[in-house]
Amino acid sequence: LTGIFPRSDELIEATRAYEKKKIGKDELNEYFSKDTMRFLEFQTNLNLGCITDGLLEWQDIFRPFTEKVSGIKTGALTRWFNNNTFYRKPIITDKLVGDENILDGWIHTDLLRAAKKQWKIVLPGPYTFALMSENRYYKNRDEIVLDFARMLANELKYLEPFEPSCFDLCEPALVCYPPEKGELAAVKSAVDVITTATSLQSNLQTYFGDLSNIYPEILDFNVDSIGVDFYETQIELMDEYSFTKYLGCGCIDARNSSMERVGDLVSFAQHIFDRVGPDRVILSPNCDLEYLPMDAAEKKVEVLTEAMRILNGGEG
Amino acid sequence: LNPLFPTQEIGSLAKPSWLLKAFRAKVGDKELAEVEKWGNILRVDGLGELLELLRQKDLKERKKELRDWASLFGIRFLETAGLDIIYDGEMKRVEMYEYPIRRIRGFKFLGLVRAFDNKYYRKAACVDKVEFKEAYHTDEFKFVKSRANKKKIKVPITGPYTLADWSFNEYYQKEAKSERFRDRKMEAKGLLALDLAKEVIGPNIKALVAEGAEYIQIDEPAATTHPEEVKFFVDAFNEATKGIDCKLSVHICFSDYRHLYPHVLEMKKCSQFSWEFANRDDDRRSGYQDLSLFKEYGDDREIGLGVIDVHHDHIESPELVRDRILHAAKFLEEPRRLYINPDCGLRTRTWPVAFEKLKNMEKGALLARTEFE
C-alpha cells in the first residue's frame, strides 16, 4: 500500500472533538495510536509483503514539511490534482535546510518495528513538492527540487536506524504535469540524491496520470521500482520498451467504490507478468486509499490480497 | 436599483450547539445560555418559547420545530450582520452534498472521506439511474420568505456537476460505452451530471421559482476539478436551467478558474459568478488576479467577490475589505458588476467569528461605497 490510508469513524470523531477542545492532545494521540495499531494488524493478518503506518496523522502528503520546516509556511487550501480533496500549499520563504529530523513524531517507528514485518517509509517526491508549492525564495524550480531532495536524503538517513526496508517517493506530478526536457535532468539528479543516500529499496510512485507522459524517460531514474496507475495508463505501454525496473502494478482503483473482481485482477496481473516477468511485479492500489471510506478501502485490500494468493498458487 | 457593492451570503453557517445537542441529548445550561445570548443579539422574537421547548425532555420528535428555530436564527444572523441579500445559513441542511443526495433516488452512502485537514464528508455511490423524489428546498425557502425582514433572498442549491463529481459512480460507469477505462469514467460522469440536471436539479429550480424565488445560486465547487470535463458542468447548468426565468448565479471556490474559459461563455442564463479570492490574497492583491479572465474573454456578467477568508479565525478589517473591493472595482472599471460576499460558506467558523467577519464585510463595503461615490 502507499500514501495515506483512511481514518476510522471513531478517529474522525476524535479529531472533531479535539478541534472543539473536548479532548486533549494526549487523548487524541491515543486514538491515532489505536487506529495505527489496528491498521498494522489488518495488514499483518493479510500477510502484505511490506506494511506502512497509514500516515493517519498526515492531513496531506506535505504536512510534516509545511508544519516543521522553517523555510516553509502554510499556504492556502488548494485542490489536490483532480480530486475533491484539498491540501495546504507549502509557501517556500527561505532556503530548505534538512537537518531537523522533520519526520520525528510523524512516523510510528515504534509500532512499525513491533509489528516485526518489513515496513515502508512514504515521502512526497521532490518534483511534486516543487510543482505544488509556491516559491518565494528560489531562482528556479530546479533549485527547489534539489534542495528538497537533500532534505529527504537527510530524513532517510535519520530513519534508517529504525530498520525500514524501503521507501516510496510519491510523484503524481511526474505523470500529470511532466517536467519539460530542460527540467528532467534536475529531477533525475534529485531522485539520485535521495536514492544514493541510503541502502533502502526505492519506489517512484506515479498516479493520477498516464505513465506514457514520461515514458520511457522514467526508466532512466535511479530507483528500484516504479509504481504505475493502470486506471490511467494502457497496459500496451509496457510493450514499447523493456521495463527494466520492478513494477508497482496499481490495479485497484482507490478513487472508485466499484469493487474489483478477484478473477479480473488475476487475469490483468497475468497480462502484466507476460510483459514484465512475474518476479518483477508488486500488486498494489493505484494511489492512496484515502479517497475511499475506510470500510471500502479495507475490502479492496482484501480483494487485492486474495488475487495475490491465487497468483502465488494459493500461498498468499 | 441595488446599492453599489451589495453584500450577500454565499453558503452555510455552523449549526448552533443547542440544535446539535437537542438532537443528540439533553440541552444543558450552557446551550440555553447560548440561545439567550444570540437570541438577544439577533433580536429573535419568541425566545421564551424556544427556551421552554429546549427544556423539555424528548426532543427527537420535535426536530422540525427546532430546525425552524435554527433557520430563524440563521436569517436574523445574516440580517443583523447587515447583509443586503440573505438566506438562512442552510440551517436545515446537514451539508451541501449529503442533504440533496439523501433526497434523490439512485444513491447509497458508503462512509466518510476527507475534504481537507480534519474535515470529512459522507460520500455516496450512484448505484442506480437517478430519479426525482421530492422538491427538497421549497419548504425551506417558503419558511425563509415568510420570516425574513429583508426582501432580497437568494436560494443556494448544489449543482448537478458537483453532485456527480463528489459521488462514486457505479451505475453510469456500467452504462458508459467507451472502451478505455479513463474514457468510460469520464463518459459516465457526463451521463450522471446530465441526468441529475434534467431529472432532479431542473425540477427543484422550477419548484422554487413557482414558490416565488427570484434569485437562485447554483453551487458548483467541483466545476474545474477535471479541466477536461468543464463542458459537462456547462451542459448540466444549461440543462437544469432550461425554461427558468429568474436571476441565476453560480458559486465556485478553491479552484483554478482559468479552466472555465471559454466554455462558460455558453452559460447564457448565468448572470453572476461568485468566486473565492481572499483565501489566496496577499498585500499585493495577487489573490484577485483571476479577475483578468473576465476582461480577457469579454465576459461581462456580475462577479460575487470573495473578500472574507472562511478558513481562518483572523477577522479581516473593514479597511482590508474596502481595499479588496476597490482593487476589483478599479480593475474591472465597472463597479456595478460587483457583489460582495465571503469566499464560501462560513460553516467552519464559530458564530462569534463568522458574525464579526460578516459585520466587517458590511462595513468594508460601506467604506468602498463611500469612497467610490
Short mmCIF file of N, CA, C and O in Angstrom, two decimals, chain A residues 92-149:
data_model
loop_
_atom_site.label_atom_id
_atom_site.label_comp_id
_atom_site.label_asym_id
_atom_site.label_seq_id
_atom_site.Cartn_x
_atom_site.Cartn_y
_atom_site.Cartn_z
N ILE A 92 7.31 28.51 0.03
CA ILE A 92 8.75 28.46 0.33
C ILE A 92 9.26 29.88 0.49
O ILE A 92 9.24 30.67 -0.46
N THR A 93 9.70 30.19 1.71
CA THR A 93 10.11 31.56 2.00
C THR A 93 11.60 31.67 2.30
O THR A 93 12.12 32.77 2.46
N ASP A 94 12.26 30.52 2.40
CA ASP A 94 13.69 30.55 2.74
C ASP A 94 14.32 29.26 2.23
O ASP A 94 13.62 28.33 1.82
N LYS A 95 15.64 29.21 2.31
CA LYS A 95 16.33 28.01 1.83
C LYS A 95 15.85 26.78 2.61
O LYS A 95 15.69 26.84 3.83
N LEU A 96 15.62 25.70 1.88
CA LEU A 96 15.17 24.47 2.53
C LEU A 96 16.38 23.76 3.11
O LEU A 96 17.29 23.36 2.37
N VAL A 97 16.40 23.66 4.42
CA VAL A 97 17.54 23.02 5.09
C VAL A 97 17.02 21.81 5.85
O VAL A 97 16.07 21.91 6.61
N GLY A 98 17.66 20.69 5.61
CA GLY A 98 17.09 19.46 6.16
C GLY A 98 17.88 18.84 7.28
O GLY A 98 18.30 17.70 7.18
N ASP A 99 18.12 19.54 8.35
CA ASP A 99 18.86 18.91 9.44
C ASP A 99 18.01 18.87 10.71
O ASP A 99 18.50 18.94 11.82
N GLU A 100 16.69 18.76 10.51
CA GLU A 100 15.82 18.91 11.68
C GLU A 100 15.10 17.65 12.11
O GLU A 100 14.25 17.70 12.98
N ASN A 101 15.40 16.50 11.51
CA ASN A 101 14.63 15.28 11.78
C ASN A 101 13.14 15.58 11.69
O ASN A 101 12.38 15.40 12.65
N ILE A 102 12.78 16.05 10.54
CA ILE A 102 11.42 16.55 10.32
C ILE A 102 10.36 15.49 10.63
O ILE A 102 9.30 15.80 11.18
N LEU A 103 10.65 14.25 10.29
CA LEU A 103 9.62 13.22 10.41
C LEU A 103 9.55 12.60 11.81
O LEU A 103 8.74 11.70 12.05
N ASP A 104 10.38 13.12 12.71
CA ASP A 104 10.31 12.65 14.09
C ASP A 104 8.91 12.94 14.64
O ASP A 104 8.46 14.08 14.65
N GLY A 105 8.21 11.91 15.07
CA GLY A 105 6.85 12.10 15.57
C GLY A 105 5.79 11.96 14.50
O GLY A 105 4.60 11.94 14.80
N TRP A 106 6.20 11.87 13.26
CA TRP A 106 5.22 11.73 12.17
C TRP A 106 5.13 10.30 11.63
O TRP A 106 4.26 9.98 10.83
N ILE A 107 6.08 9.47 12.01
CA ILE A 107 6.03 8.06 11.59
C ILE A 107 6.06 7.22 12.87
O ILE A 107 6.87 7.45 13.76
N HIS A 108 5.18 6.23 12.93
CA HIS A 108 5.11 5.38 14.12
C HIS A 108 6.19 4.30 14.07
O HIS A 108 5.89 3.11 13.93
N THR A 109 7.45 4.73 14.19
CA THR A 109 8.55 3.78 14.05
C THR A 109 8.48 2.68 15.12
O THR A 109 8.79 1.52 14.83
N ASP A 110 8.04 3.04 16.33
CA ASP A 110 7.96 2.04 17.40
C ASP A 110 6.93 0.95 17.06
O ASP A 110 7.21 -0.25 17.17
N LEU A 111 5.75 1.37 16.60
CA LEU A 111 4.71 0.39 16.28
C LEU A 111 5.09 -0.43 15.05
O LEU A 111 4.82 -1.63 14.99
N LEU A 112 5.71 0.22 14.10
CA LEU A 112 6.11 -0.48 12.87
C LEU A 112 7.15 -1.56 13.19
O LEU A 112 7.07 -2.68 12.68
N ARG A 113 8.11 -1.21 14.03
CA ARG A 113 9.15 -2.20 14.38
C ARG A 113 8.55 -3.35 15.17
O ARG A 113 8.92 -4.50 15.00
N ALA A 114 7.61 -2.98 16.05
CA ALA A 114 6.99 -4.01 16.90
C ALA A 114 6.19 -5.01 16.06
O ALA A 114 5.97 -6.15 16.48
N ALA A 115 5.73 -4.58 14.88
CA ALA A 115 4.93 -5.47 14.03
C ALA A 115 5.79 -6.59 13.44
O ALA A 115 5.26 -7.58 12.91
N LYS A 116 7.11 -6.43 13.49
CA LYS A 116 8.06 -7.44 13.00
C LYS A 116 7.78 -7.86 11.55
O LYS A 116 7.78 -9.04 11.21
N LYS A 117 7.51 -6.86 10.73
CA LYS A 117 7.33 -7.08 9.29
C LYS A 117 8.24 -6.09 8.58
O LYS A 117 8.71 -5.11 9.17
N GLN A 118 8.45 -6.32 7.29
CA GLN A 118 9.14 -5.30 6.51
C GLN A 118 8.23 -4.07 6.46
O GLN A 118 7.02 -4.21 6.30
N TRP A 119 8.81 -2.90 6.62
CA TRP A 119 7.96 -1.71 6.58
C TRP A 119 8.54 -0.62 5.68
O TRP A 119 9.73 -0.60 5.38
N LYS A 120 7.67 0.27 5.31
CA LYS A 120 7.99 1.24 4.26
C LYS A 120 7.79 2.66 4.75
O LYS A 120 6.84 2.95 5.47
N ILE A 121 8.67 3.55 4.31
CA ILE A 121 8.52 4.99 4.56
C ILE A 121 7.84 5.57 3.32
O ILE A 121 8.19 5.22 2.20
N VAL A 122 6.90 6.47 3.52
CA VAL A 122 6.25 7.13 2.37
C VAL A 122 6.58 8.62 2.42
O VAL A 122 6.37 9.27 3.45
N LEU A 123 7.10 9.13 1.32
CA LEU A 123 7.54 10.53 1.28
C LEU A 123 6.99 11.24 0.05
O LEU A 123 6.79 10.60 -0.98
N PRO A 124 6.80 12.54 0.14
CA PRO A 124 6.43 13.28 -1.07
C PRO A 124 7.66 13.39 -1.98
O PRO A 124 8.77 13.61 -1.49
N GLY A 125 7.47 13.21 -3.27
CA GLY A 125 8.59 13.31 -4.20
C GLY A 125 9.00 14.76 -4.40
O GLY A 125 8.18 15.68 -4.26
N PRO A 126 10.26 15.00 -4.73
CA PRO A 126 10.75 16.38 -4.84
C PRO A 126 10.12 17.17 -5.99
O PRO A 126 9.89 18.37 -5.85
N TYR A 127 9.82 16.50 -7.08
CA TYR A 127 9.24 17.24 -8.22
C TYR A 127 7.80 17.66 -7.89
O TYR A 127 7.41 18.82 -8.11
N THR A 128 7.04 16.74 -7.33
CA THR A 128 5.65 17.07 -6.97
C THR A 128 5.64 18.18 -5.91
O THR A 128 4.84 19.12 -5.98
N PHE A 129 6.56 18.08 -4.95
CA PHE A 129 6.63 19.13 -3.93
C PHE A 129 6.89 20.49 -4.58
O PHE A 129 6.22 21.49 -4.27
N ALA A 130 7.88 20.53 -5.46
CA ALA A 130 8.25 21.81 -6.08
C ALA A 130 7.10 22.38 -6.91
O ALA A 130 6.81 23.58 -6.86
N LEU A 131 6.44 21.48 -7.64
CA LEU A 131 5.37 21.94 -8.52
C LEU A 131 4.13 22.41 -7.76
O LEU A 131 3.45 23.34 -8.18
N MET A 132 3.86 21.78 -6.63
CA MET A 132 2.64 22.09 -5.90
C MET A 132 2.87 23.12 -4.79
O MET A 132 2.00 23.37 -3.98
N SER A 133 4.07 23.70 -4.74
CA SER A 133 4.38 24.73 -3.75
C SER A 133 4.38 26.10 -4.39
O SER A 133 4.41 26.23 -5.62
N GLU A 134 4.40 27.11 -3.54
CA GLU A 134 4.56 28.47 -4.06
C GLU A 134 5.97 28.91 -3.71
O GLU A 134 6.38 28.87 -2.54
N ASN A 135 6.70 29.35 -4.70
CA ASN A 135 8.10 29.69 -4.49
C ASN A 135 8.28 31.19 -4.28
O ASN A 135 7.99 31.99 -5.16
N ARG A 136 8.78 31.55 -3.10
CA ARG A 136 9.06 32.97 -2.84
C ARG A 136 10.53 33.17 -2.48
O ARG A 136 10.90 34.17 -1.90
N TYR A 137 11.35 32.16 -2.80
CA TYR A 137 12.75 32.27 -2.40
C TYR A 137 13.72 31.91 -3.54
O TYR A 137 14.63 32.68 -3.84
N TYR A 138 13.49 30.78 -4.15
CA TYR A 138 14.48 30.27 -5.12
C TYR A 138 14.36 30.95 -6.48
O TYR A 138 13.30 31.46 -6.85
N LYS A 139 15.49 30.89 -7.21
CA LYS A 139 15.50 31.49 -8.55
C LYS A 139 14.71 30.64 -9.53
O LYS A 139 14.07 31.14 -10.43
N ASN A 140 14.79 29.34 -9.37
CA ASN A 140 14.05 28.47 -10.29
C ASN A 140 13.65 27.16 -9.60
O ASN A 140 14.10 26.87 -8.49
N ARG A 141 12.82 26.41 -10.29
CA ARG A 141 12.26 25.19 -9.70
C ARG A 141 13.33 24.11 -9.49
O ARG A 141 13.24 23.32 -8.55
N ASP A 142 14.31 24.08 -10.38
CA ASP A 142 15.37 23.06 -10.24
C ASP A 142 16.02 23.13 -8.86
O ASP A 142 16.34 22.11 -8.25
N GLU A 143 16.24 24.34 -8.39
CA GLU A 143 16.90 24.50 -7.09
C GLU A 143 16.02 23.95 -5.96
O GLU A 143 16.52 23.35 -5.01
N ILE A 144 14.72 24.16 -6.09
CA ILE A 144 13.80 23.63 -5.06
C ILE A 144 13.86 22.11 -5.07
O ILE A 144 13.96 21.46 -4.02
N VAL A 145 13.77 21.55 -6.27
CA VAL A 145 13.75 20.09 -6.41
C VAL A 145 14.99 19.50 -5.74
O VAL A 145 14.91 18.54 -4.96
N LEU A 146 16.13 20.11 -6.01
CA LEU A 146 17.38 19.56 -5.47
C LEU A 146 17.49 19.76 -3.95
O LEU A 146 17.89 18.84 -3.24
N ASP A 147 17.13 20.93 -3.47
CA ASP A 147 17.23 21.16 -2.02
C ASP A 147 16.22 20.29 -1.25
O ASP A 147 16.52 19.80 -0.17
N PHE A 148 15.05 20.12 -1.82
CA PHE A 148 14.07 19.27 -1.14
C PHE A 148 14.57 17.83 -1.13
O PHE A 148 14.41 17.11 -0.14
N ALA A 149 15.20 17.42 -2.24
CA ALA A 149 15.75 16.07 -2.30
C ALA A 149 16.83 15.88 -1.23
O ALA A 149 16.88 14.84 -0.56
#
